[in-house]
Amino acid sequence: MKSEEEEWRKGKGSGVPETEKFTQLRRQMRQRQHVAIAEDKDRIENPNLSEEEKKRKPTMTYFNPDEHWQALEVAHNIAFGYGHLTWEWKKGIRSYLHPMVFASLYKVLALCHLDTPWFMSKAPRLLQSMFCAVGDLYLYKLSNVLFDDHVAQWALVNWFMFFCFTRTLSNSLETVLTLVGIYYWPCMRVSPNKAPLFSRKWGVAIAALACAIRPTSAIIWMYVGLLELFLAHDRLKFIFLEVAPIG
């Protein structure tokens, strides 16, 4: 997606004074934002939609610049060769795995000749809403395992999840992977012995993926891993046959 500023630069030679052109673009941006806010308000206040249906419908507004600078702009740069990169991408201190998800989506859209502004802006939100659906499923399952079905149902109407989960932030995908991973770790269950035999391997693999996408996720998994090491009866198997190969 070319930024409004790039479009403005292209229009410098159009005969319209630069200040007037810039003012027009700012006015258009404000109008689109007002429309988006109105659509989000209608979505939230619509009495015919359940809480989950409201959440699944793609969010139209933005609240954090990183929805673009740490995901979509980087993905666009990977897929098409241009897009704004902030200093941390130029210094190479962030993982490209998260933007690669959306870069792959952009490539598919381009191959299908659907790389229009409408599809390019809506498709990432739709993809993120699918990740969000997986996260909600495991939020419910994890809450049910740790507490009971009543608590699990209340967990699904968590406002913070409603507001942030569907946004194209690396934190959102990290949250999905954390929920899925913790569900499969035996040490996080009330009765660890009742966990399936393959459960811990899945948990370790998902933890490794979460750390690869967002390295600071290691803070969470370090605690979970040490707890599992303390509670497990097969510590050597856990370290050498599960953690070491996947790590």
Coordinates of N, CA and C in Angstrom, one line a residue:
M1 N 0.8 -1.2 0.0 CA 0.0 0.0 0.0 C 0.9 1.2 0.0
K2 N 0.7 2.1 -1.0 CA 1.4 3.4 -1.0 C 0.8 4.3 0.0
S3 N 1.6 5.0 0.8 CA 1.1 5.9 1.8 C 0.5 7.1 1.1
E4 N -0.3 7.8 1.9 CA -0.9 9.1 1.3 C 0.2 10.1 1.0
E5 N 1.3 10.0 1.7 CA 2.3 11.0 1.5 C 3.0 10.7 0.1
E6 N 3.1 9.4 -0.2 CA 3.7 9.0 -1.5 C 2.8 9.5 -2.7
E7 N 1.4 9.3 -2.5 CA 0.5 9.7 -3.5 C 0.6 11.2 -3.7
W8 N 0.8 11.9 -2.5 CA 0.9 13.4 -2.6 C 2.1 13.8 -3.4
R9 N 3.3 13.1 -3.2 CA 4.5 13.4 -3.9 C 4.3 13.2 -5.4
K10 N 3.6 12.1 -5.8 CA 3.3 11.8 -7.2 C 2.5 12.9 -7.8
G11 N 1.6 13.6 -7.0 CA 0.8 14.6 -7.6 C 1.3 16.0 -7.6
K12 N 2.6 16.1 -7.3 CA 3.3 17.4 -7.3 C 3.2 18.1 -8.6
G13 N 3.3 17.4 -9.7 CA 3.3 18.0 -11.0 C 1.9 18.0 -11.7
S14 N 0.9 17.9 -10.9 CA -0.5 17.8 -11.5 C -1.1 19.1 -11.7
G15 N -0.4 20.2 -11.3 CA -1.0 21.5 -11.6 C -1.7 22.1 -10.3
V16 N -1.9 21.2 -9.4 CA -2.6 21.7 -8.1 C -1.5 22.1 -7.2
P17 N -1.6 23.3 -6.5 CA -0.6 23.7 -5.6 C -0.4 22.6 -4.5
E18 N 0.9 22.5 -4.1 CA 1.3 21.4 -3.1 C 0.5 21.5 -1.8
T19 N 0.4 22.7 -1.3 CA -0.3 22.9 0.0 C -1.8 22.5 -0.2
E20 N -2.4 22.8 -1.3 CA -3.8 22.5 -1.5 C -4.0 21.0 -1.7
K21 N -3.0 20.4 -2.4 CA -3.1 18.9 -2.6 C -3.0 18.2 -1.3
F22 N -2.0 18.7 -0.5 CA -1.8 18.0 0.8 C -3.1 18.2 1.7
T23 N -3.7 19.4 1.7 CA -4.9 19.6 2.4 C -6.1 18.7 2.0
Q24 N -6.2 18.5 0.6 CA -7.2 17.6 0.1 C -7.0 16.2 0.6
L25 N -5.7 15.7 0.6 CA -5.4 14.4 1.1 C -5.7 14.2 2.6
R26 N -5.4 15.2 3.4 CA -5.7 15.2 4.8 C -7.2 15.1 5.0
R27 N -8.0 15.9 4.2 CA -9.4 15.9 4.4 C -10.0 14.5 4.0
Q28 N -9.4 13.9 3.0 CA -9.9 12.5 2.6 C -9.6 11.5 3.7
M29 N -8.4 11.6 4.3 CA -8.1 10.7 5.4 C -9.0 10.8 6.5
R30 N -9.3 12.1 6.9 CA -10.2 12.3 8.0 C -11.6 11.7 7.7
Q31 N -12.1 11.9 6.5 CA -13.4 11.4 6.1 C -13.4 9.9 6.2
R32 N -12.4 9.2 5.7 CA -12.4 7.8 5.8 C -12.3 7.3 7.2
Q33 N -11.6 8.0 8.1 CA -11.5 7.6 9.5 C -12.9 7.7 10.2
H34 N -13.6 8.8 9.8 CA -14.9 9.0 10.4 C -15.9 7.9 10.0
V35 N -15.8 7.5 8.7 CA -16.6 6.4 8.2 C -16.3 5.1 9.0
A36 N -15.0 4.9 9.1 CA -14.6 3.7 9.8 C -15.0 3.6 11.2
I37 N -14.9 4.8 11.9 CA -15.4 4.8 13.3 C -16.9 4.6 13.4
A38 N -17.6 5.1 12.5 CA -19.1 4.9 12.4 C -19.4 3.5 12.2
E39 N -18.7 2.8 11.3 CA -18.9 1.4 11.0 C -18.6 0.5 12.2
D40 N -17.5 0.8 12.9 CA -17.2 0.1 14.1 C -18.3 0.3 15.2
K41 N -18.8 1.5 15.3 CA -19.8 1.8 16.3 C -21.1 1.0 16.0
D42 N -21.5 1.0 14.7 CA -22.7 0.2 14.3 C -22.5 -1.2 14.6
R43 N -21.2 -1.7 14.4 CA -21.0 -3.1 14.6 C -21.1 -3.5 16.1
I44 N -20.6 -2.6 17.0 CA -20.6 -2.9 18.4 C -22.0 -2.8 19.0
E45 N -22.8 -1.8 18.4 CA -24.1 -1.5 19.0 C -25.2 -2.3 18.4
N46 N -24.9 -3.1 17.3 CA -26.0 -3.8 16.6 C -26.5 -4.9 17.5
P47 N -27.8 -4.8 17.9 CA -28.4 -5.8 18.8 C -28.6 -7.2 18.1
N48 N -28.5 -7.3 16.8 CA -28.7 -8.6 16.1 C -27.5 -9.4 16.0
L49 N -26.4 -8.9 16.5 CA -25.1 -9.7 16.5 C -24.7 -10.1 17.9
S50 N -24.3 -11.3 18.0 CA -23.7 -11.8 19.2 C -22.4 -11.2 19.5
E51 N -21.9 -11.4 20.7 CA -20.6 -10.8 21.0 C -19.5 -11.4 20.1
E52 N -19.6 -12.7 19.9 CA -18.6 -13.3 19.0 C -18.7 -12.9 17.6
E53 N -19.9 -12.7 17.1 CA -20.1 -12.2 15.7 C -19.5 -10.8 15.6
K54 N -19.7 -10.0 16.6 CA -19.1 -8.6 16.6 C -17.6 -8.7 16.5
K55 N -17.0 -9.6 17.2 CA -15.6 -9.7 17.3 C -15.0 -10.2 16.0
R56 N -15.7 -11.2 15.4 CA -15.2 -11.8 14.1 C -15.3 -10.8 12.9
K57 N -16.3 -9.9 13.0 CA -16.4 -9.0 11.9 C -15.1 -8.1 11.9
P58 N -14.4 -8.0 10.8 CA -13.1 -7.2 10.8 C -13.3 -5.8 11.3
T59 N -12.3 -5.4 12.2 CA -12.3 -4.1 12.8 C -11.9 -3.1 11.7
M60 N -12.5 -1.9 11.7 CA -12.3 -1.0 10.6 C -11.3 0.2 11.1
T61 N -11.2 0.4 12.4 CA -10.4 1.5 12.9 C -9.0 1.0 13.2
Y62 N -8.1 2.0 13.6 CA -6.8 1.7 14.0 C -6.5 2.4 15.3
F63 N -5.7 1.9 16.1 CA -5.3 2.6 17.4 C -3.8 2.6 17.7
N64 N -3.1 1.8 16.9 CA -1.6 1.7 17.2 C -0.9 1.8 15.9
P65 N 0.1 2.7 15.7 CA 0.9 2.7 14.5 C 1.5 1.4 14.1
D66 N 1.9 0.6 15.1 CA 2.5 -0.7 14.8 C 1.7 -1.7 14.0
E67 N 0.4 -1.4 13.9 CA -0.5 -2.2 13.0 C 0.0 -2.1 11.6
H68 N 0.7 -1.0 11.3 CA 1.3 -0.8 9.9 C 2.8 -0.9 10.0
W69 N 3.4 -0.2 10.9 CA 4.9 -0.1 10.8 C 5.6 -1.4 11.2
Q70 N 5.0 -2.3 12.0 CA 5.6 -3.5 12.3 C 5.0 -4.7 11.7
A71 N 4.1 -4.5 10.7 CA 3.4 -5.6 10.1 C 3.2 -5.3 8.6
L72 N 2.2 -4.5 8.3 CA 1.7 -4.4 6.9 C 2.7 -3.7 6.0
E73 N 3.3 -2.6 6.5 CA 4.2 -1.9 5.6 C 5.4 -2.7 5.3
V74 N 5.9 -3.5 6.3 CA 7.0 -4.3 6.2 C 6.7 -5.5 5.2
A75 N 5.5 -6.0 5.3 CA 5.0 -7.1 4.4 C 4.9 -6.6 3.0
H76 N 4.4 -5.3 2.8 CA 4.3 -4.7 1.5 C 5.7 -4.5 0.9
N77 N 6.7 -4.1 1.7 CA 8.0 -4.0 1.3 C 8.6 -5.3 0.8
I78 N 8.3 -6.4 1.5 CA 8.8 -7.7 1.1 C 8.2 -8.2 -0.2
A79 N 6.9 -8.0 -0.3 CA 6.1 -8.5 -1.4 C 6.3 -7.7 -2.7
F80 N 6.4 -6.4 -2.6 CA 6.4 -5.5 -3.8 C 7.6 -4.6 -3.9
G81 N 8.5 -4.6 -2.9 CA 9.8 -3.9 -3.0 C 9.7 -2.4 -2.5
Y82 N 8.6 -2.0 -2.1 CA 8.5 -0.6 -1.5 C 7.5 -0.6 -0.3
G83 N 7.7 0.3 0.6 CA 6.9 0.4 1.8 C 7.8 0.9 2.9
H84 N 7.2 1.7 3.8 CA 8.1 2.4 4.8 C 8.6 1.4 5.8
L85 N 9.9 1.5 6.1 CA 10.6 0.6 7.1 C 11.1 1.6 8.2
T86 N 10.7 1.3 9.4 CA 11.2 2.1 10.6 C 12.6 1.6 10.9
W87 N 13.3 2.4 11.8 CA 14.7 2.2 12.0 C 15.1 0.7 12.5
E88 N 14.2 0.1 13.3 CA 14.5 -1.2 13.8 C 14.6 -2.3 12.7
W89 N 13.8 -2.1 11.6 CA 13.9 -3.0 10.5 C 15.2 -2.8 9.8
K90 N 15.6 -1.6 9.6 CA 16.9 -1.3 8.9 C 18.1 -1.8 9.7
K91 N 18.0 -1.8 11.1 CA 19.0 -2.3 11.9 C 19.0 -3.8 12.1
G92 N 17.9 -4.4 11.6 CA 17.8 -5.9 11.7 C 17.6 -6.5 13.1
I93 N 16.8 -5.8 13.9 CA 16.7 -6.2 15.3 C 15.3 -6.9 15.5
R94 N 14.5 -7.0 14.5 CA 13.2 -7.6 14.6 C 13.1 -8.8 13.7
S95 N 12.2 -9.8 14.1 CA 12.0 -11.0 13.3 C 11.1 -10.7 12.2
Y96 N 11.4 -11.2 11.0 CA 10.6 -11.0 9.8 C 9.4 -12.1 9.7
L97 N 9.4 -13.0 10.6 CA 8.4 -14.1 10.5 C 6.9 -13.6 10.5
H98 N 6.7 -12.6 11.3 CA 5.3 -12.1 11.4 C 4.9 -11.3 10.1
P99 N 5.7 -10.4 9.6 CA 5.4 -9.7 8.4 C 5.3 -10.7 7.2
M100 N 6.1 -11.8 7.2 CA 6.1 -12.8 6.1 C 4.7 -13.4 6.0
V101 N 4.0 -13.5 7.1 CA 2.6 -14.1 7.0 C 1.8 -13.2 6.0
F102 N 1.8 -11.9 6.2 CA 1.0 -10.9 5.4 C 1.7 -10.7 4.0
A103 N 3.0 -10.9 4.0 CA 3.7 -10.8 2.6 C 3.2 -11.9 1.7
S104 N 3.1 -13.1 2.3 CA 2.5 -14.3 1.6 C 1.1 -14.0 1.1
L105 N 0.3 -13.4 2.0 CA -1.1 -13.1 1.6 C -1.1 -12.1 0.4
Y106 N -0.2 -11.1 0.5 CA -0.1 -10.1 -0.6 C 0.3 -10.7 -1.9
K107 N 1.2 -11.7 -1.8 CA 1.7 -12.4 -3.0 C 0.5 -13.2 -3.7
V108 N -0.3 -13.8 -2.8 CA -1.4 -14.6 -3.3 C -2.4 -13.6 -4.0
L109 N -2.7 -12.5 -3.4 CA -3.6 -11.5 -4.0 C -3.1 -11.0 -5.3
A110 N -1.8 -10.8 -5.4 CA -1.2 -10.3 -6.6 C -1.3 -11.4 -7.7
L111 N -1.1 -12.7 -7.4 CA -1.2 -13.8 -8.3 C -2.6 -13.9 -8.9
C112 N -3.5 -13.6 -8.0 CA -5.0 -13.7 -8.4 C -5.5 -12.4 -9.0
H113 N -4.6 -11.4 -9.2 CA -4.9 -10.1 -9.7 C -6.0 -9.4 -8.8
L114 N -5.8 -9.6 -7.5 CA -6.7 -8.9 -6.6 C -6.0 -7.9 -5.7
D115 N -4.8 -7.5 -6.2 CA -4.0 -6.6 -5.4 C -4.5 -5.1 -5.6
T116 N -5.8 -4.9 -5.4 CA -6.4 -3.6 -5.4 C -6.3 -3.0 -4.0
P117 N -6.5 -1.7 -3.9 CA -6.4 -1.0 -2.6 C -7.5 -1.7 -1.6
W118 N -8.7 -2.0 -2.1 CA -9.7 -2.5 -1.2 C -9.3 -3.9 -0.7
F119 N -8.9 -4.8 -1.5 CA -8.4 -6.1 -1.1 C -7.2 -6.0 -0.2
M120 N -6.3 -5.2 -0.6 CA -5.0 -5.1 0.2 C -5.2 -4.5 1.6
S121 N -6.2 -3.8 1.8 CA -6.5 -3.2 3.1 C -7.4 -4.1 3.9
K122 N -8.3 -4.9 3.3 CA -9.2 -5.7 4.0 C -8.7 -7.1 4.3
A123 N -8.0 -7.7 3.4 CA -7.5 -9.1 3.5 C -6.7 -9.4 4.7
P124 N -5.7 -8.5 5.1 CA -5.0 -8.7 6.3 C -5.9 -8.8 7.6
R125 N -6.9 -7.9 7.6 CA -7.8 -8.0 8.8 C -8.6 -9.3 8.8
L126 N -9.0 -9.7 7.6 CA -9.8 -11.0 7.6 C -8.9 -12.1 8.0
L127 N -7.6 -12.2 7.5 CA -6.7 -13.2 8.0 C -6.5 -13.2 9.5
Q128 N -6.3 -12.0 10.0 CA -6.1 -11.8 11.4 C -7.3 -12.3 12.2
S129 N -8.5 -12.1 11.7 CA -9.7 -12.5 12.4 C -9.8 -14.0 12.4
M130 N -9.2 -14.7 11.4 CA -9.1 -16.2 11.5 C -8.2 -16.6 12.6
F131 N -7.0 -16.0 12.7 CA -6.1 -16.3 13.8 C -6.8 -16.0 15.1
C132 N -7.6 -15.0 15.2 CA -8.4 -14.6 16.4 C -9.4 -15.7 16.8
A133 N -10.0 -16.3 15.8 CA -11.0 -17.4 16.0 C -10.3 -18.6 16.7
V134 N -9.1 -18.9 16.2 CA -8.3 -20.0 16.8 C -7.9 -19.6 18.2
G135 N -7.5 -18.4 18.5 CA -7.2 -17.9 19.8 C -8.4 -18.0 20.7
D136 N -9.5 -17.6 20.3 CA -10.7 -17.7 21.1 C -11.1 -19.1 21.5
L137 N -10.9 -20.0 20.5 CA -11.2 -21.4 20.8 C -10.3 -21.9 21.9
Y138 N -9.0 -21.6 21.8 CA -8.1 -22.1 22.9 C -8.2 -21.3 24.2
L139 N -8.6 -20.0 24.1 CA -8.9 -19.3 25.3 C -10.0 -20.0 26.1
Y140 N -11.1 -20.4 25.3 CA -12.2 -21.1 26.0 C -11.7 -22.5 26.5
K141 N -10.9 -23.2 25.7 CA -10.5 -24.5 26.2 C -9.6 -24.5 27.4
L142 N -8.6 -23.5 27.4 CA -7.7 -23.3 28.5 C -8.4 -22.9 29.7
S143 N -9.4 -21.9 29.6 CA -10.2 -21.5 30.8 C -11.0 -22.6 31.3
N144 N -11.5 -23.5 30.5 CA -12.3 -24.6 30.9 C -11.5 -25.6 31.7
V145 N -10.2 -25.8 31.2 CA -9.3 -26.8 31.9 C -8.9 -26.2 33.2
L146 N -8.6 -24.9 33.3 CA -8.0 -24.3 34.5 C -9.2 -24.0 35.5
F147 N -10.3 -23.7 35.0 CA -11.4 -23.3 35.9 C -12.7 -24.2 35.7
D148 N -13.6 -23.7 34.9 CA -14.8 -24.4 34.6 C -15.5 -23.8 33.4
D149 N -16.5 -24.4 32.9 CA -17.2 -23.9 31.7 C -17.8 -22.6 31.9
H150 N -18.3 -22.2 33.1 CA -18.9 -20.9 33.3 C -17.8 -19.8 33.2
V151 N -16.6 -20.0 33.7 CA -15.6 -19.0 33.6 C -15.1 -19.0 32.1
A152 N -15.1 -20.1 31.4 CA -14.6 -20.1 30.0 C -15.6 -19.3 29.2
Q153 N -16.8 -19.4 29.4 CA -17.8 -18.6 28.6 C -17.6 -17.1 28.9
W154 N -17.3 -16.7 30.1 CA -17.1 -15.3 30.4 C -15.8 -14.8 29.8
A155 N -14.8 -15.7 29.7 CA -13.5 -15.3 29.1 C -13.7 -14.9 27.6
L156 N -14.7 -15.4 26.9 CA -14.9 -15.1 25.5 C -15.4 -13.7 25.3
V157 N -15.9 -13.0 26.3 CA -16.4 -11.6 26.2 C -15.4 -10.6 26.8
N158 N -14.2 -11.0 26.9 CA -13.1 -10.1 27.4 C -13.0 -8.9 26.5
W159 N -13.1 -7.7 27.1 CA -13.1 -6.5 26.2 C -11.8 -6.3 25.6
F160 N -10.7 -6.6 26.3 CA -9.4 -6.3 25.7 C -9.2 -7.2 24.5
M161 N -9.6 -8.5 24.6 CA -9.5 -9.3 23.4 C -10.4 -8.8 22.3
F162 N -11.5 -8.3 22.6 CA -12.4 -7.7 21.6 C -11.8 -6.6 20.9
F163 N -11.0 -5.7 21.6 CA -10.4 -4.5 21.1 C -9.1 -4.8 20.3
C164 N -8.3 -5.7 20.8 CA -6.9 -5.9 20.3 C -6.7 -7.1 19.4
F165 N -7.5 -8.2 19.7 CA -7.1 -9.5 19.1 C -7.2 -9.5 17.6
T166 N -8.1 -8.7 17.0 CA -8.3 -8.7 15.6 C -7.3 -7.8 14.8
R167 N -6.4 -7.1 15.5 CA -5.5 -6.2 14.9 C -4.2 -6.8 14.5
T168 N -3.6 -6.3 13.4 CA -2.5 -6.9 12.8 C -1.2 -6.6 13.6
L169 N -1.2 -6.8 14.8 CA 0.0 -6.6 15.7 C 0.7 -8.0 15.9
S170 N 2.0 -7.9 16.0 CA 2.7 -9.2 16.4 C 2.3 -9.7 17.7
N171 N 1.9 -8.8 18.6 CA 1.4 -9.2 19.9 C 0.1 -10.1 19.8
S172 N -0.7 -9.8 18.8 CA -1.9 -10.5 18.6 C -1.6 -12.0 18.3
L173 N -0.7 -12.2 17.3 CA -0.4 -13.5 16.9 C 0.4 -14.2 18.0
E174 N 1.2 -13.5 18.7 CA 1.9 -14.1 19.9 C 0.9 -14.5 20.9
T175 N -0.2 -13.8 21.2 CA -1.2 -14.2 22.1 C -1.9 -15.4 21.7
V176 N -2.2 -15.6 20.4 CA -2.8 -16.8 19.9 C -1.9 -18.0 20.2
L177 N -0.6 -17.9 19.8 CA 0.3 -19.0 20.0 C 0.5 -19.3 21.5
T178 N 0.5 -18.3 22.3 CA 0.7 -18.5 23.8 C -0.5 -19.3 24.3
L179 N -1.7 -18.9 23.9 CA -2.9 -19.6 24.4 C -2.9 -21.1 23.9
V180 N -2.6 -21.3 22.7 CA -2.5 -22.7 22.1 C -1.4 -23.5 22.9
G181 N -0.3 -22.8 23.0 CA 0.9 -23.6 23.6 C 0.6 -23.9 25.0
I182 N 0.2 -23.0 25.8 CA -0.1 -23.2 27.3 C -1.1 -24.3 27.4
Y183 N -2.1 -24.4 26.6 CA -3.1 -25.4 26.7 C -2.5 -26.8 26.6
Y184 N -1.5 -26.9 25.8 CA -0.9 -28.3 25.6 C 0.2 -28.6 26.6
W185 N 0.6 -27.7 27.5 CA 1.7 -28.0 28.4 C 1.1 -28.7 29.6
P186 N 1.5 -29.9 30.0 CA 0.9 -30.6 31.1 C 1.0 -29.9 32.4
C187 N 2.1 -29.1 32.7 CA 2.3 -28.4 34.0 C 1.2 -27.3 34.2
M188 N 0.5 -26.9 33.2 CA -0.5 -25.8 33.3 C -1.8 -26.4 33.6
R189 N -2.0 -27.7 33.7 CA -3.3 -28.3 34.0 C -3.4 -28.7 35.4
V190 N -4.6 -28.8 35.9 CA -4.9 -29.1 37.3 C -4.4 -30.6 37.5
S191 N -4.6 -31.4 36.5 CA -4.2 -32.8 36.6 C -3.2 -33.1 35.4
P192 N -1.9 -32.8 35.6 CA -1.0 -33.0 34.5 C -0.9 -34.4 33.9
N193 N -1.2 -35.4 34.7 CA -1.1 -36.8 34.2 C -2.2 -37.1 33.2
K194 N -3.3 -36.3 33.1 CA -4.4 -36.5 32.2 C -4.1 -35.9 30.8
A195 N -3.0 -35.2 30.7 CA -2.7 -34.6 29.4 C -2.3 -35.7 28.4
P196 N -2.7 -35.6 27.1 CA -2.3 -36.6 26.1 C -0.8 -36.7 26.0
L197 N -0.3 -37.8 25.6 CA 1.2 -38.1 25.5 C 1.9 -37.1 24.6
F198 N 1.2 -36.8 23.5 CA 1.8 -35.9 22.5 C 1.7 -34.4 22.9
S199 N 1.0 -34.1 24.0 CA 0.7 -32.7 24.4 C 1.9 -31.9 24.6
R200 N 2.9 -32.4 25.3 CA 4.1 -31.5 25.6 C 4.9 -31.2 24.4
K201 N 5.0 -32.1 23.5 CA 5.8 -31.9 22.3 C 5.1 -30.7 21.5
W202 N 3.8 -30.8 21.4 CA 3.1 -29.7 20.7 C 3.3 -28.4 21.4
G203 N 3.3 -28.4 22.8 CA 3.5 -27.2 23.6 C 4.9 -26.6 23.3
V204 N 5.9 -27.5 23.3 CA 7.3 -27.0 23.1 C 7.4 -26.4 21.7
A205 N 6.8 -27.1 20.7 CA 6.9 -26.6 19.3 C 6.3 -25.3 19.1
I206 N 5.1 -25.1 19.7 CA 4.4 -23.8 19.6 C 5.1 -22.7 20.4
A207 N 5.7 -23.1 21.5 CA 6.5 -22.1 22.3 C 7.7 -21.6 21.4
A208 N 8.3 -22.5 20.7 CA 9.5 -22.2 19.9 C 9.0 -21.2 18.8
L209 N 7.9 -21.5 18.2 CA 7.4 -20.6 17.1 C 7.0 -19.2 17.6
A210 N 6.4 -19.2 18.8 CA 6.1 -17.9 19.4 C 7.3 -17.1 19.7
C211 N 8.4 -17.7 20.1 CA 9.7 -17.0 20.4 C 10.3 -16.6 19.1
A212 N 10.2 -17.4 18.1 CA 10.8 -17.0 16.8 C 10.1 -15.8 16.2
I213 N 8.7 -15.7 16.4 CA 8.0 -14.5 15.9 C 8.2 -13.3 16.7
R214 N 8.2 -13.5 18.0 CA 8.4 -12.4 19.0 C 9.4 -12.9 20.1
P215 N 10.7 -12.6 20.0 CA 11.6 -13.1 21.0 C 11.3 -12.8 22.4
T216 N 10.7 -11.7 22.7 CA 10.3 -11.4 24.1 C 9.3 -12.4 24.7
S217 N 8.7 -13.2 23.9 CA 7.8 -14.2 24.4 C 8.6 -15.3 25.2
A218 N 9.9 -15.3 25.1 CA 10.7 -16.2 25.9 C 10.6 -16.0 27.4
I219 N 10.2 -14.8 27.8 CA 10.0 -14.5 29.2 C 8.9 -15.4 29.7
I220 N 7.8 -15.5 29.0 CA 6.7 -16.4 29.4 C 7.1 -17.8 29.4
W221 N 7.7 -18.3 28.3 CA 8.0 -19.7 28.2 C 9.2 -20.2 29.1
M222 N 10.0 -19.3 29.5 CA 11.1 -19.7 30.4 C 10.4 -20.1 31.8
Y223 N 9.4 -19.4 32.2 CA 8.7 -19.8 33.4 C 8.0 -21.1 33.3
V224 N 7.3 -21.2 32.1 CA 6.5 -22.5 31.9 C 7.5 -23.7 31.8
G225 N 8.6 -23.5 31.1 CA 9.6 -24.6 30.9 C 10.2 -25.0 32.2
L226 N 10.5 -24.0 33.1 CA 11.1 -24.3 34.4 C 10.1 -25.0 35.3
L227 N 8.9 -24.6 35.2 CA 7.8 -25.3 36.0 C 7.6 -26.7 35.5
E228 N 7.6 -27.0 34.2 CA 7.5 -28.3 33.7 C 8.7 -29.2 34.1
L229 N 9.9 -28.6 34.1 CA 11.1 -29.3 34.5 C 11.1 -29.7 35.9
F230 N 10.5 -28.8 36.8 CA 10.4 -29.1 38.2 C 9.4 -30.2 38.5
L231 N 8.2 -30.2 37.7 CA 7.1 -31.2 38.0 C 7.3 -32.5 37.3
A232 N 8.0 -32.5 36.2 CA 8.1 -33.7 35.3 C 8.9 -34.8 36.0
H233 N 8.5 -36.1 35.7 CA 9.2 -37.2 36.2 C 10.3 -37.7 35.2
D234 N 10.1 -37.3 33.9 CA 11.0 -37.7 32.9 C 11.8 -36.5 32.4
R235 N 12.6 -35.9 33.3 CA 13.3 -34.7 33.0 C 14.3 -34.8 31.8
L236 N 15.0 -35.9 31.8 CA 16.0 -36.1 30.8 C 15.4 -36.2 29.4
K237 N 14.3 -36.9 29.3 CA 13.5 -37.1 28.1 C 13.0 -35.7 27.6
F238 N 12.5 -34.9 28.6 CA 12.0 -33.6 28.3 C 13.1 -32.7 27.7
I239 N 14.3 -32.7 28.3 CA 15.4 -31.9 27.9 C 16.0 -32.3 26.6
F240 N 16.4 -33.6 26.5 CA 17.2 -34.0 25.4 C 16.4 -34.5 24.2
L241 N 15.1 -35.0 24.4 CA 14.4 -35.6 23.3 C 13.2 -34.6 22.8
E242 N 12.9 -33.6 23.6 CA 11.9 -32.7 23.2 C 12.3 -31.3 23.0
V243 N 12.9 -30.7 24.1 CA 13.3 -29.3 24.0 C 14.5 -29.1 23.1
A244 N 15.6 -29.9 23.2 CA 16.8 -29.7 22.4 C 16.5 -29.9 20.9
P245 N 15.9 -30.9 20.4 CA 15.6 -31.0 19.0 C 14.8 -29.9 18.4
I246 N 13.7 -29.5 19.1 CA 12.8 -28.5 18.6 C 13.5 -27.1 18.7
G247 N 14.3 -26.9 19.8 CA 15.0 -25.6 20.0 C 16.0 -25.4 18.9

